[in-house]
Short mmCIF file of C-alpha atoms in Angstrom, two decimals:
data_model
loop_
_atom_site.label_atom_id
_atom_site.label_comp_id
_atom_site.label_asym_id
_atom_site.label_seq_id
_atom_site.Cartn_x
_atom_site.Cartn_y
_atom_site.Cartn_z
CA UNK Q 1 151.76 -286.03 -70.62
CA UNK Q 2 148.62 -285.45 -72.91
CA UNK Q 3 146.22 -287.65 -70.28
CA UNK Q 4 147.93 -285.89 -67.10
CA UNK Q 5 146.53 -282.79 -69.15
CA UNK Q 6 143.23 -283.54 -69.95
CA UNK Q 7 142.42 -285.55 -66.26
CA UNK Q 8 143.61 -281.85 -64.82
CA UNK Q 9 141.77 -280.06 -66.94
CA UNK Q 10 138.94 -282.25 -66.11
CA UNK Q 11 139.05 -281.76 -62.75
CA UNK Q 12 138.74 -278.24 -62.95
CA UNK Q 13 135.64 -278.56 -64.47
CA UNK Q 14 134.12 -280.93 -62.51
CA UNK Q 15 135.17 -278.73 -59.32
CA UNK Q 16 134.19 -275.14 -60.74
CA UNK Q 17 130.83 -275.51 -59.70
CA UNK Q 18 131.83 -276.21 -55.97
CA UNK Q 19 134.16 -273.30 -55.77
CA UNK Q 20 131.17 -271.31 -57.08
CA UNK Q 21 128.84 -272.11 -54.81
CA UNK Q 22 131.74 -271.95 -51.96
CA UNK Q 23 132.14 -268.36 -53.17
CA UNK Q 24 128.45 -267.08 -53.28
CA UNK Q 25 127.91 -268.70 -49.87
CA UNK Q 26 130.65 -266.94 -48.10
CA UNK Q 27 129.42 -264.00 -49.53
CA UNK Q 28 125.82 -263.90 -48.38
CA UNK Q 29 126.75 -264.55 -45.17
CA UNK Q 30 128.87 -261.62 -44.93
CA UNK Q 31 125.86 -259.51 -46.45
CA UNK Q 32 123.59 -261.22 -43.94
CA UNK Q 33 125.68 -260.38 -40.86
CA UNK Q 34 123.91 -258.22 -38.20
CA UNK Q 35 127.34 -256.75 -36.57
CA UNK Q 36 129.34 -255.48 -40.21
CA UNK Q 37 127.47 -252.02 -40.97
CA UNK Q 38 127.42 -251.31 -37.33
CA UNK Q 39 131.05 -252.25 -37.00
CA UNK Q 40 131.75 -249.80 -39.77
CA UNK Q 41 129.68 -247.04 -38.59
CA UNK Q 42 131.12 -247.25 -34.82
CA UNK Q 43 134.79 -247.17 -36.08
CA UNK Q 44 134.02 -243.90 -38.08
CA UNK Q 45 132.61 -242.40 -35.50
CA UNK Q 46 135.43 -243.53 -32.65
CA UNK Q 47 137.92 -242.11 -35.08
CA UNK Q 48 136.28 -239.38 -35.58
CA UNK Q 49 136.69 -238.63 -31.65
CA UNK Q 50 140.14 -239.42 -31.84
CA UNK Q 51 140.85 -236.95 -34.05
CA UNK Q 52 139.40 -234.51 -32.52
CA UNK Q 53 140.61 -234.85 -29.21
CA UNK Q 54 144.59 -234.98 -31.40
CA UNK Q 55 143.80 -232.15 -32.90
CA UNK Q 56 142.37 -230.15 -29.78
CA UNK Q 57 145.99 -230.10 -28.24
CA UNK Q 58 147.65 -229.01 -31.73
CA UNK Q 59 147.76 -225.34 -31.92
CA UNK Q 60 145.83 -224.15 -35.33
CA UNK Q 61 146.32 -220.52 -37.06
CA UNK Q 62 143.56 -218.26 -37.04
CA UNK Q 63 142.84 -216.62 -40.09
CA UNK Q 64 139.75 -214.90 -41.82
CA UNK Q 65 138.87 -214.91 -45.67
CA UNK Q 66 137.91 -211.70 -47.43
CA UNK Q 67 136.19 -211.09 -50.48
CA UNK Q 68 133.45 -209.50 -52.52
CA UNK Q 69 130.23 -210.79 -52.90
CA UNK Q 70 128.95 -210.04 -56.63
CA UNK Q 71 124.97 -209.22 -57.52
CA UNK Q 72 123.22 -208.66 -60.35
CA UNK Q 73 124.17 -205.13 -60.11
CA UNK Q 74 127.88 -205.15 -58.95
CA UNK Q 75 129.67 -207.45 -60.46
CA UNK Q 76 132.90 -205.56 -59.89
CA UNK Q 77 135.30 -205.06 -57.13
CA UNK Q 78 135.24 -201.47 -55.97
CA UNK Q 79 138.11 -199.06 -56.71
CA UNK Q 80 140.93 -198.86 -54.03
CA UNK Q 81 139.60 -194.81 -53.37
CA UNK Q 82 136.59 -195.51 -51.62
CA UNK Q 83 138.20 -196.60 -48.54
CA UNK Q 84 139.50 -193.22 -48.13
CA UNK Q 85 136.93 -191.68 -46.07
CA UNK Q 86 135.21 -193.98 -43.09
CA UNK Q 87 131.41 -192.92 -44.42
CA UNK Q 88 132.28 -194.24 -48.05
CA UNK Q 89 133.82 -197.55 -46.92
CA UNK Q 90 131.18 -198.20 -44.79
CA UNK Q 91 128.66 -197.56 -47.80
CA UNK Q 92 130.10 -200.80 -49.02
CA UNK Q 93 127.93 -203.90 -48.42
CA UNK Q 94 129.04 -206.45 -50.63
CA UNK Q 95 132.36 -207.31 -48.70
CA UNK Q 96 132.00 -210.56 -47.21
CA UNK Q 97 134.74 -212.35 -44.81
CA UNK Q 98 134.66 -215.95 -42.87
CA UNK Q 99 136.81 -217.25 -40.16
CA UNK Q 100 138.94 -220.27 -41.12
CA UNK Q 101 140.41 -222.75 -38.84
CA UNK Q 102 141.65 -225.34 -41.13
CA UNK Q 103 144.13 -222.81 -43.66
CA UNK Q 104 147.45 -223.99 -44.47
CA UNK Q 105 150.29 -223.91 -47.49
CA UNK Q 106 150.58 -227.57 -49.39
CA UNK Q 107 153.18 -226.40 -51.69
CA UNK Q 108 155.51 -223.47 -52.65
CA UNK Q 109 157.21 -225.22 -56.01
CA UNK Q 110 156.16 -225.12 -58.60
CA UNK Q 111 153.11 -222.87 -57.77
CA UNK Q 112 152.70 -221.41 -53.49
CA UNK Q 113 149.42 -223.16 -53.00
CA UNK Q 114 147.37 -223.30 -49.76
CA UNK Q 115 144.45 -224.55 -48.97
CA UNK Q 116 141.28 -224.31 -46.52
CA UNK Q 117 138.01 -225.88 -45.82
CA UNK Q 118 134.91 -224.24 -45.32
CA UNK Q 119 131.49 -225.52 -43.88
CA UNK Q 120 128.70 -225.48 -46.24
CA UNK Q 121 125.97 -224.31 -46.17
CA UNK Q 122 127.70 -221.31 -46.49
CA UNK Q 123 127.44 -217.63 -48.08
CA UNK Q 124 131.38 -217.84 -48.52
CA UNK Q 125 131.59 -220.93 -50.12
CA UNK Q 126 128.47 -219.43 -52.26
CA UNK Q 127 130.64 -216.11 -53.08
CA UNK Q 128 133.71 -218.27 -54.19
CA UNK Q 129 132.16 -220.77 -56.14
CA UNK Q 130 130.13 -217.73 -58.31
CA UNK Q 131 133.47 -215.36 -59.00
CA UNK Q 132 135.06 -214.95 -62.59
CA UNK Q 133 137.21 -217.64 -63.05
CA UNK Q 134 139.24 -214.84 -64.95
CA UNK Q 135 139.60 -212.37 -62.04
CA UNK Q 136 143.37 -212.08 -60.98
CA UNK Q 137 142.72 -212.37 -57.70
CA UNK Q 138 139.49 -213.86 -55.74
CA UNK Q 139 140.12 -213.03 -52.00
CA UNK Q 140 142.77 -212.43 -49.47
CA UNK Q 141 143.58 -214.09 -46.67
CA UNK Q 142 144.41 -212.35 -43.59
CA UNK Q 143 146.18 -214.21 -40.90
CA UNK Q 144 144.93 -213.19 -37.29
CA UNK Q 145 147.15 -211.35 -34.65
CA UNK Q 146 146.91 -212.22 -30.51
CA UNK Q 147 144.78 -209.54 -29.95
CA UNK Q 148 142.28 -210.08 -32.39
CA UNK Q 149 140.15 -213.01 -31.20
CA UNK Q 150 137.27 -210.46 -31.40
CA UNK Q 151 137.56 -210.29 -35.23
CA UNK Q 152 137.75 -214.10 -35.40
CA UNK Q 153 134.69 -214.26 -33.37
CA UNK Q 154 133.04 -211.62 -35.59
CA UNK Q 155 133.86 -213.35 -38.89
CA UNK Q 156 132.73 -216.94 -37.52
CA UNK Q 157 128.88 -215.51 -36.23
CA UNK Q 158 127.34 -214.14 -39.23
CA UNK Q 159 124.12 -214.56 -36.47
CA UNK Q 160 125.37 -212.33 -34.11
CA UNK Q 161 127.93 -210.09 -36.19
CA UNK Q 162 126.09 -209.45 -39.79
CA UNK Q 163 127.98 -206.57 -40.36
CA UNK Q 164 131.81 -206.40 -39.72
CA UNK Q 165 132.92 -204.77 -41.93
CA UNK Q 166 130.87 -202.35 -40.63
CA UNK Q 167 131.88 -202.19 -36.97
CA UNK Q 168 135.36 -201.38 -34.83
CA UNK Q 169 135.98 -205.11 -35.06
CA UNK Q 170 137.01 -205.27 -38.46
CA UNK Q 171 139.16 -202.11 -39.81
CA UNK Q 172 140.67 -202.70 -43.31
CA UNK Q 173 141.74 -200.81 -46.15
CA UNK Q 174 141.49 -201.60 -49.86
CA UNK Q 175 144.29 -203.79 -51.57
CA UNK Q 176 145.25 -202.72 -55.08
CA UNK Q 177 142.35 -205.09 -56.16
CA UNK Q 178 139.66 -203.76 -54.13
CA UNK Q 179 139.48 -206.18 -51.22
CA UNK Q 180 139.73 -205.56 -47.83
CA UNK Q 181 143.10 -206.11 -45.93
CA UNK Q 182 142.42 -205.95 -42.10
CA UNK Q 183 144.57 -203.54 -40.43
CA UNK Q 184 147.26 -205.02 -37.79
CA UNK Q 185 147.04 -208.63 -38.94
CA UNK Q 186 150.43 -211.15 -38.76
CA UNK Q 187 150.45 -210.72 -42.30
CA UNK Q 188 147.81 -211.07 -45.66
CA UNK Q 189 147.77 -212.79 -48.89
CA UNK Q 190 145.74 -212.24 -52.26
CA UNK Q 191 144.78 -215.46 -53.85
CA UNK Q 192 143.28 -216.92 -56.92
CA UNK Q 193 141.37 -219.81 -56.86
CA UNK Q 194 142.33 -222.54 -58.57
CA UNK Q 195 139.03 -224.04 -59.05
CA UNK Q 196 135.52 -224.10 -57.56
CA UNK Q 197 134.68 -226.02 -53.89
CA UNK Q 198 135.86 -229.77 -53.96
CA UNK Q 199 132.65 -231.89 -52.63
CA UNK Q 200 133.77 -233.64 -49.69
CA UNK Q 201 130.87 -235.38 -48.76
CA UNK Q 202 131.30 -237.40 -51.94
CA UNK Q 203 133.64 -240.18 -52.32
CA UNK Q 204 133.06 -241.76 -55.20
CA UNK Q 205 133.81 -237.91 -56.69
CA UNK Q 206 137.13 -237.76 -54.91
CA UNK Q 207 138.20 -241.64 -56.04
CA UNK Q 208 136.60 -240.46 -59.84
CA UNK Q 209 140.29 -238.29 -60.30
CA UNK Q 210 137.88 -235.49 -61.28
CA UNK Q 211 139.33 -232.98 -58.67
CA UNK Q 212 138.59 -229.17 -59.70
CA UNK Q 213 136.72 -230.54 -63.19
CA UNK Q 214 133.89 -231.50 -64.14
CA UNK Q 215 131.28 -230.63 -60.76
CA UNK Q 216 128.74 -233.75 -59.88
CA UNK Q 217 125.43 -233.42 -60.61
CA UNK Q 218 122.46 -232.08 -58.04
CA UNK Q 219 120.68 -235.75 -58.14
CA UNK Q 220 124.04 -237.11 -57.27
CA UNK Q 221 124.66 -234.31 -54.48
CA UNK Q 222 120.91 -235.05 -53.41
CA UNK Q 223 121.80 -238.36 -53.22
CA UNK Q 224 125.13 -238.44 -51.54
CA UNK Q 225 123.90 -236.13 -48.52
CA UNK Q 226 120.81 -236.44 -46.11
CA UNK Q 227 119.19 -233.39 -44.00
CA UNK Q 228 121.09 -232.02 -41.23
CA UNK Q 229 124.59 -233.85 -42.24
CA UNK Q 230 127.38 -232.11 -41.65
CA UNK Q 231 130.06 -231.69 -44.92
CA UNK Q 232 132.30 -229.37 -46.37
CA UNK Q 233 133.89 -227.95 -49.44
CA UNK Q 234 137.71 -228.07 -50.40
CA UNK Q 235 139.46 -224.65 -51.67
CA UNK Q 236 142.64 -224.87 -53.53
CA UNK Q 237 144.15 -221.03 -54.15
CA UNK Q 238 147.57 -219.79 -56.09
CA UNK Q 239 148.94 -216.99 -53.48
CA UNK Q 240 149.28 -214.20 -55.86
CA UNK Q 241 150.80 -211.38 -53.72
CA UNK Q 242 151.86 -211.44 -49.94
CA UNK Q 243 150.65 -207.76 -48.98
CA UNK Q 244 152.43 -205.75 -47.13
CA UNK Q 245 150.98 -205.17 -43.38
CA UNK Q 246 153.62 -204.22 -41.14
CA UNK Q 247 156.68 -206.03 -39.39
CA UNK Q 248 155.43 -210.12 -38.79
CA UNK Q 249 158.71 -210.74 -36.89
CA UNK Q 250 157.26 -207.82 -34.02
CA UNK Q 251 153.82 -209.46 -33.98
CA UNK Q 252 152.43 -212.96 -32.61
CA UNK Q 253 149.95 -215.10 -34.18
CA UNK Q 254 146.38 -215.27 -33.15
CA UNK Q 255 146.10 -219.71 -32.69
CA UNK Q 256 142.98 -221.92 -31.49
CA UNK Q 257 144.24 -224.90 -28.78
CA UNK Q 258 142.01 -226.52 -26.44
CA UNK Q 259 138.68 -224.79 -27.75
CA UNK Q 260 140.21 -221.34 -27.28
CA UNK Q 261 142.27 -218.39 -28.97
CA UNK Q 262 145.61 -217.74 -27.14
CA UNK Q 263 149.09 -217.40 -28.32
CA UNK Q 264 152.12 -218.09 -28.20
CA UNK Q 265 155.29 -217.04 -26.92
CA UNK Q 266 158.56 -216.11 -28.04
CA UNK Q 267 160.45 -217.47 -24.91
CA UNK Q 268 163.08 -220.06 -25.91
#
């Protein structure tokens, strides 16, 4: 037994340096291959496709963010009585809304949770990531009716619409935290952030666990994105109050399909 050992123990040794060598070979041929980034990169982007085309013929709610934009000098919501008279809301220029197409609810137990993307760069992203952490509420959420693709338009071209808040397309009143509700939406919700915009462009942050902590640092941001790439930040919000707008069961939802807003139909 004690020389059927030692001879196998012995061969292990005398064969480690093989295996080694069998090893590193194998893997600088991989490195060396011409066709394994491109592989990668053509895969991503034919998936990519895919998924767009998929989600094309899946019918998406339309629904636009509102909140306030704080400065140096108002660093306060406004009180729910200057949207009494049209002059005074209309004074108000630090009301700032964005159209979301990727808004949905991830959980109702133990918190009602929903989530949405938004592109950045973007002044919305900007507003959200710069409010109290302590405010109550940080925004509401209104979801879009079927006659109000001119609003979503409005609140998606901040190059053509810079104002609308300010014109017929956008007609709100104040909630009892001082942020606009738009008027004859399916329905509105206020919402607290949870934390600031998840990075995700970066996935060595995402694998890291660090979620909503700890943000990366600008080298690393620098680093992770190159000029004119495309990314976008994560929201994760606590719905805080469902406001009340009306009857939803007499209304029907504003939804993008097929590169368009339509609706749909209450026809069984």
């Amino acid at each position: 037994m004690l020389l059927t050992t030692t001879f196998t123990r012995g061969l292990r040794q005398a064969t480690k340096p093989c295996r080694r060598a069998i090893a590193n070979a194998a893997l600088a041929q991989r490195q060396e291959s011409p066709s394994a980034a491109p592989n990668v990169v053509w895969n991503d982007l034919q998936v990519k496709n895919q998924l767009r085309g998929l989600f094309r013929n899946i019918a998406q709610p339309v629904a636009v963010i509102t909140s306030f934009m704080p400065t140096s000098s108002t660093s306060h919501y406004p009180k729910r009585e200057l949207t009494a008279a049209p002059d005074a809301r209309n004074s108000i220029s630090n009301f700032h809304g964005a159209t979301l197409s990727s808004f949905t609810s991830i959980a109702m137990d133990p918190y009602p949770l929903v989530t949405f993307a938004l592109r950045v760069p973007s002044r919305m992203a900007t507003t959200l990531n710069s409010l109290p952490a302590e405010k109550p509420v940080h925004m509401v959420i209104n979801v879009l009716e079927s006659t109000q693709s001119t609003a979503a338009v409005a609140f998606s071209r901040p190059d053509l619409h810079p104002k609308p808040f300010e014109t017929c397309e956008a007609t709100y009143s104040l909630s009892e935290d001082g942020l606009p509700v738009l008027h004859d939406v399916v329905g509105a919700i206020s919402c607290q952030l949870v934390g600031r915009g998840i990075p995700l462009h970066d996935m060595e942050y995402l694998a890291a666990g660090n979620g909503l902590g700890e943000r990366p640092k600008v080298k690393e941001f620098a680093k992770a994105m190159k000029e004119g790439d495309v990314t976008s930040q994560l929201f994760v919000a606590r719905v805080v109050r469902v406001e009340n707008v009306g009857d939803p069961e007499r209304t029907l939802p504003l939804v993008y399909h097929r590169r368009g807003y339509t609706t749909c139909s209450l026809d069984t």
